[in-house]
Amino acid sequence: MELYFHWFDLFGIAVFAVTGTLAAWRNQMDGFAVIVLASVTAIGGGTLRDLLLGVPVIWINDNSYFYAIFIAAVGTILLLRNRLTVPHNTLQIADAFGLAVFVITGTQKSLDHGTSVMVAILLGTMSGVCGGMIRDVLCREIPMVFRGELYAITCILAGVLYTSLLALGVEQLQAMVIAMFSLLLFRTASIKWK
Amino acid sequence: MELYFHWFDLFGIAVFAVTGTLAAWRNQMDGFAVIVLASVTAIGGGTLRDLLLGVPVIWINDNSYFYAIFIAAVGTILLLRNRLTVPHNTLQIADAFGLAVFVITGTQKSLDHGTSVMVAILLGTMSGVCGGMIRDVLCREIPMVFRGELYAITCILAGVLYTSLLALGVEQLQAMVIAMFSLLLFRTASIKWK
Amino acid sequence: MELYFHWFDLFGIAVFAVTGTLAAWRNQMDGFAVIVLASVTAIGGGTLRDLLLGVPVIWINDNSYFYAIFIAAVGTILLLRNRLTVPHNTLQIADAFGLAVFVITGTQKSLDHGTSVMVAILLGTMSGVCGGMIRDVLCREIPMVFRGELYAITCILAGVLYTSLLALGVEQLQAMVIAMFSLLLFRTASIKWK
């Protein structure tokens, strides 16, 4: 696995930790409960992906993920405590960032372990969707993925785009960035003009 | 693993996909959200079984399961859209079919991997019950398995029947079919005369 | 793994089975549904720990855990049916016992498999917290771990205490008992003077 792969994953984990923290805040949870929810949201998708692939879970021998979660969660709380105005759709937009990263890295990691393209896209989508799903179930909200059909379709299409780019011979890092930005753009647009 | 085993599993996955689709429909979910719920319901139990057994999950190298889910979900939606009258207990009866298949194949797969009979019956029951449990949690309903004690006891008894038949020297496919039909009959009866 | 380790785990599983049974009782579930909920609560945390560590799940080759769950669940039901007065906080106090055992044995098992101290404390906390979390999600209650920040912080501090004792050269069994009692004491105190 390449180095940038690790940084993408760290970034995705940090933004999902932010969404977990925001969700916990909205539900008036406190202190460490926030960090628990942030962690579960952040590592839920990638953990499920690794378990299903039968490879060691990503964070079992790497503490950096927890530092990322901790910094993201504490930073978010500090901002919220200082009553920084939180734009209306912050949770959904942060969720879109995490989604973009996890869907694509998840797809690539599956391909690396020899799955078919179809299973890779599925595992990519699960990596992106499941952290947020656990977050919403724990907060007893209808999971975001069920609130409109564009959410899941966007993930699948981004996976299709990514694997198509690879098939067309585009270099891996380039293909990743293009697919992530497409997913992000599409999600942000569909949040804005819903 | 025998060939008929694969077909049983495909069938169980298809009917659980139907129940996931019906549940999504009742909750007014749309398009791809339906397919997500159908998939989770269909592969949830078998995936958990395989993770617990420490063997590769059933669908990781086999696309046929996804074709089955897709066909089942799309077919169900088409029927529903055409306002085909859906009998009152359709969801429960489809669930009974999936249950019958998964409990018995799950029990056999565990035995194949050297677990004790007791653990095999438990894993069989989990294979059958967990897909529907995830479905119900995601739809925020009380899981079917908790709504009456006959649900779980039926699964366990079918597992006991199956392993007893094997112990008595009955041929594997025969024992499977007998145990599946017993479970199905008992579930249908308990739905009808509840 | 030492012999007392096995007994600690059995004890933790039995008390979590009791909490699952109590939760099922409060939600007016019946018979086998009780045993399902008791089992899920009891083995949920340890199972997740073992899956994440990539080792065979604890109960897959050992029936004794199920005997413990069965005895604990049936015993609890018999007591409840005989209208033995159940003290107000019984569920929370039994939960504290299970928590104390699972957090510490979970931490040690992770260390045994070569994780960093930080990951070990996290996995220990998850072992302790997740069984109860599944129980609460299935009963559609806000998970206990989210109702107040002391719950999670107590687990983490107990893990820190345990690993510190080990680092200071305290003998393993002694360190375990000290850390478990500290966690138990702190939880009971915070239940009492909440």
mmCIF file of N, CA, C and O in Angstrom, chain B residues 10-19 21-22 34-35 38 42 65-80:
data_model
loop_
_atom_site.group_PDB
_atom_site.id
_atom_site.type_symbol
_atom_site.label_atom_id
_atom_site.label_comp_id
_atom_site.label_asym_id
_atom_site.label_seq_id
_atom_site.Cartn_x
_atom_site.Cartn_y
_atom_site.Cartn_z
ATOM 1 N N LEU B 10 -28.096 -19.491 -2.379
ATOM 2 C CA LEU B 10 -28.586 -18.482 -3.331
ATOM 3 C C LEU B 10 -30.076 -18.223 -3.127
ATOM 4 O O LEU B 10 -30.534 -17.074 -3.137
ATOM 5 N N PHE B 11 -30.834 -19.305 -2.939
ATOM 6 C CA PHE B 11 -32.270 -19.176 -2.744
ATOM 7 C C PHE B 11 -32.574 -18.400 -1.456
ATOM 8 O O PHE B 11 -33.399 -17.476 -1.436
ATOM 9 N N GLY B 12 -31.883 -18.784 -0.367
ATOM 10 C CA GLY B 12 -32.092 -18.085 0.907
ATOM 11 C C GLY B 12 -31.777 -16.607 0.778
ATOM 12 O O GLY B 12 -32.498 -15.741 1.292
ATOM 13 N N ILE B 13 -30.695 -16.304 0.078
ATOM 14 C CA ILE B 13 -30.292 -14.917 -0.100
ATOM 15 C C ILE B 13 -31.336 -14.155 -0.911
ATOM 16 O O ILE B 13 -31.681 -13.010 -0.588
ATOM 17 N N ALA B 14 -31.888 -14.801 -1.938
ATOM 18 C CA ALA B 14 -32.899 -14.130 -2.755
ATOM 19 C C ALA B 14 -34.150 -13.819 -1.925
ATOM 20 O O ALA B 14 -34.679 -12.706 -1.986
ATOM 21 N N VAL B 15 -34.621 -14.780 -1.118
ATOM 22 C CA VAL B 15 -35.859 -14.489 -0.377
ATOM 23 C C VAL B 15 -35.623 -13.473 0.738
ATOM 24 O O VAL B 15 -36.488 -12.644 1.027
ATOM 25 N N PHE B 16 -34.440 -13.498 1.338
ATOM 26 C CA PHE B 16 -34.164 -12.453 2.332
ATOM 27 C C PHE B 16 -34.055 -11.085 1.659
ATOM 28 O O PHE B 16 -34.448 -10.068 2.249
ATOM 29 N N ALA B 17 -33.524 -11.072 0.421
ATOM 30 C CA ALA B 17 -33.496 -9.809 -0.324
ATOM 31 C C ALA B 17 -34.920 -9.311 -0.546
ATOM 32 O O ALA B 17 -35.204 -8.113 -0.451
ATOM 33 N N VAL B 18 -35.848 -10.245 -0.815
ATOM 34 C CA VAL B 18 -37.253 -9.861 -0.976
ATOM 35 C C VAL B 18 -37.792 -9.255 0.321
ATOM 36 O O VAL B 18 -38.453 -8.206 0.295
ATOM 37 N N THR B 19 -37.475 -9.877 1.460
ATOM 38 C CA THR B 19 -38.002 -9.318 2.721
ATOM 39 C C THR B 19 -37.414 -7.940 2.985
ATOM 40 O O THR B 19 -38.104 -7.058 3.477
ATOM 41 N N THR B 21 -36.507 -5.813 0.738
ATOM 42 C CA THR B 21 -37.181 -4.907 -0.181
ATOM 43 C C THR B 21 -38.581 -4.554 0.326
ATOM 44 O O THR B 21 -38.990 -3.385 0.293
ATOM 45 N N LEU B 22 -39.308 -5.561 0.816
ATOM 46 C CA LEU B 22 -40.651 -5.308 1.348
ATOM 47 C C LEU B 22 -40.598 -4.359 2.537
ATOM 48 O O LEU B 22 -41.407 -3.437 2.656
ATOM 49 N N VAL B 34 -33.362 0.831 -1.250
ATOM 50 C CA VAL B 34 -34.010 -0.478 -1.221
ATOM 51 C C VAL B 34 -32.971 -1.575 -1.430
ATOM 52 O O VAL B 34 -32.939 -2.576 -0.709
ATOM 53 N N ILE B 35 -32.094 -1.372 -2.422
ATOM 54 C CA ILE B 35 -31.111 -2.404 -2.725
ATOM 55 C C ILE B 35 -30.107 -2.555 -1.583
ATOM 56 O O ILE B 35 -29.683 -3.664 -1.254
ATOM 57 N N ALA B 38 -31.959 -4.492 1.006
ATOM 58 C CA ALA B 38 -32.117 -5.868 0.530
ATOM 59 C C ALA B 38 -30.808 -6.642 0.700
ATOM 60 O O ALA B 38 -30.796 -7.781 1.175
ATOM 61 N N ALA B 42 -29.981 -9.768 3.140
ATOM 62 C CA ALA B 42 -29.698 -11.042 2.491
ATOM 63 C C ALA B 42 -28.355 -11.628 2.912
ATOM 64 O O ALA B 42 -28.244 -12.827 3.172
ATOM 65 N N TYR B 65 -24.142 -14.122 -5.849
ATOM 66 C CA TYR B 65 -25.031 -13.697 -4.778
ATOM 67 C C TYR B 65 -25.616 -12.322 -5.045
ATOM 68 O O TYR B 65 -26.771 -12.044 -4.729
ATOM 69 N N PHE B 66 -24.797 -11.452 -5.649
ATOM 70 C CA PHE B 66 -25.297 -10.101 -5.905
ATOM 71 C C PHE B 66 -26.292 -10.070 -7.043
ATOM 72 O O PHE B 66 -27.253 -9.300 -7.016
ATOM 73 N N TYR B 67 -26.075 -10.934 -8.045
ATOM 74 C CA TYR B 67 -27.068 -11.018 -9.099
ATOM 75 C C TYR B 67 -28.395 -11.473 -8.504
ATOM 76 O O TYR B 67 -29.457 -10.940 -8.833
ATOM 77 N N ALA B 68 -28.334 -12.461 -7.612
ATOM 78 C CA ALA B 68 -29.557 -12.961 -6.976
ATOM 79 C C ALA B 68 -30.264 -11.848 -6.215
ATOM 80 O O ALA B 68 -31.489 -11.677 -6.315
ATOM 81 N N ILE B 69 -29.491 -11.075 -5.436
ATOM 82 C CA ILE B 69 -30.087 -9.976 -4.670
ATOM 83 C C ILE B 69 -30.715 -8.957 -5.604
ATOM 84 O O ILE B 69 -31.851 -8.514 -5.407
ATOM 85 N N PHE B 70 -29.973 -8.600 -6.644
ATOM 86 C CA PHE B 70 -30.438 -7.571 -7.564
ATOM 87 C C PHE B 70 -31.738 -7.992 -8.246
ATOM 88 O O PHE B 70 -32.724 -7.239 -8.265
ATOM 89 N N ILE B 71 -31.735 -9.214 -8.756
ATOM 90 C CA ILE B 71 -32.932 -9.713 -9.434
ATOM 91 C C ILE B 71 -34.114 -9.767 -8.468
ATOM 92 O O ILE B 71 -35.224 -9.328 -8.783
ATOM 93 N N ALA B 72 -33.865 -10.269 -7.254
ATOM 94 C CA ALA B 72 -34.947 -10.385 -6.270
ATOM 95 C C ALA B 72 -35.500 -9.007 -5.909
ATOM 96 O O ALA B 72 -36.721 -8.807 -5.855
ATOM 97 N N ALA B 73 -34.602 -8.043 -5.681
ATOM 98 C CA ALA B 73 -35.052 -6.709 -5.261
ATOM 99 C C ALA B 73 -35.798 -6.013 -6.384
ATOM 100 O O ALA B 73 -36.900 -5.477 -6.173
ATOM 101 N N VAL B 74 -35.222 -6.039 -7.582
ATOM 102 C CA VAL B 74 -35.874 -5.356 -8.701
ATOM 103 C C VAL B 74 -37.207 -6.028 -9.032
ATOM 104 O O VAL B 74 -38.227 -5.348 -9.234
ATOM 105 N N GLY B 75 -37.223 -7.348 -9.031
ATOM 106 C CA GLY B 75 -38.466 -8.067 -9.290
ATOM 107 C C GLY B 75 -39.544 -7.699 -8.287
ATOM 108 O O GLY B 75 -40.701 -7.443 -8.655
ATOM 109 N N THR B 76 -39.169 -7.643 -6.999
ATOM 110 C CA THR B 76 -40.144 -7.295 -5.967
ATOM 111 C C THR B 76 -40.688 -5.887 -6.176
ATOM 112 O O THR B 76 -41.898 -5.652 -6.059
ATOM 113 N N ILE B 77 -39.788 -4.961 -6.492
ATOM 114 C CA ILE B 77 -40.236 -3.578 -6.707
ATOM 115 C C ILE B 77 -41.197 -3.506 -7.889
ATOM 116 O O ILE B 77 -42.247 -2.842 -7.810
ATOM 117 N N LEU B 78 -40.859 -4.203 -8.971
ATOM 118 C CA LEU B 78 -41.741 -4.177 -10.137
ATOM 119 C C LEU B 78 -43.127 -4.696 -9.779
ATOM 120 O O LEU B 78 -44.142 -4.101 -10.136
ATOM 121 N N LEU B 79 -43.172 -5.792 -9.024
ATOM 122 C CA LEU B 79 -44.463 -6.331 -8.593
ATOM 123 C C LEU B 79 -45.218 -5.310 -7.750
ATOM 124 O O LEU B 79 -46.414 -5.081 -7.935
ATOM 125 N N LEU B 80 -44.497 -4.687 -6.805
ATOM 126 C CA LEU B 80 -45.142 -3.732 -5.907
ATOM 127 C C LEU B 80 -45.638 -2.510 -6.672
ATOM 128 O O LEU B 80 -46.728 -1.991 -6.403
#
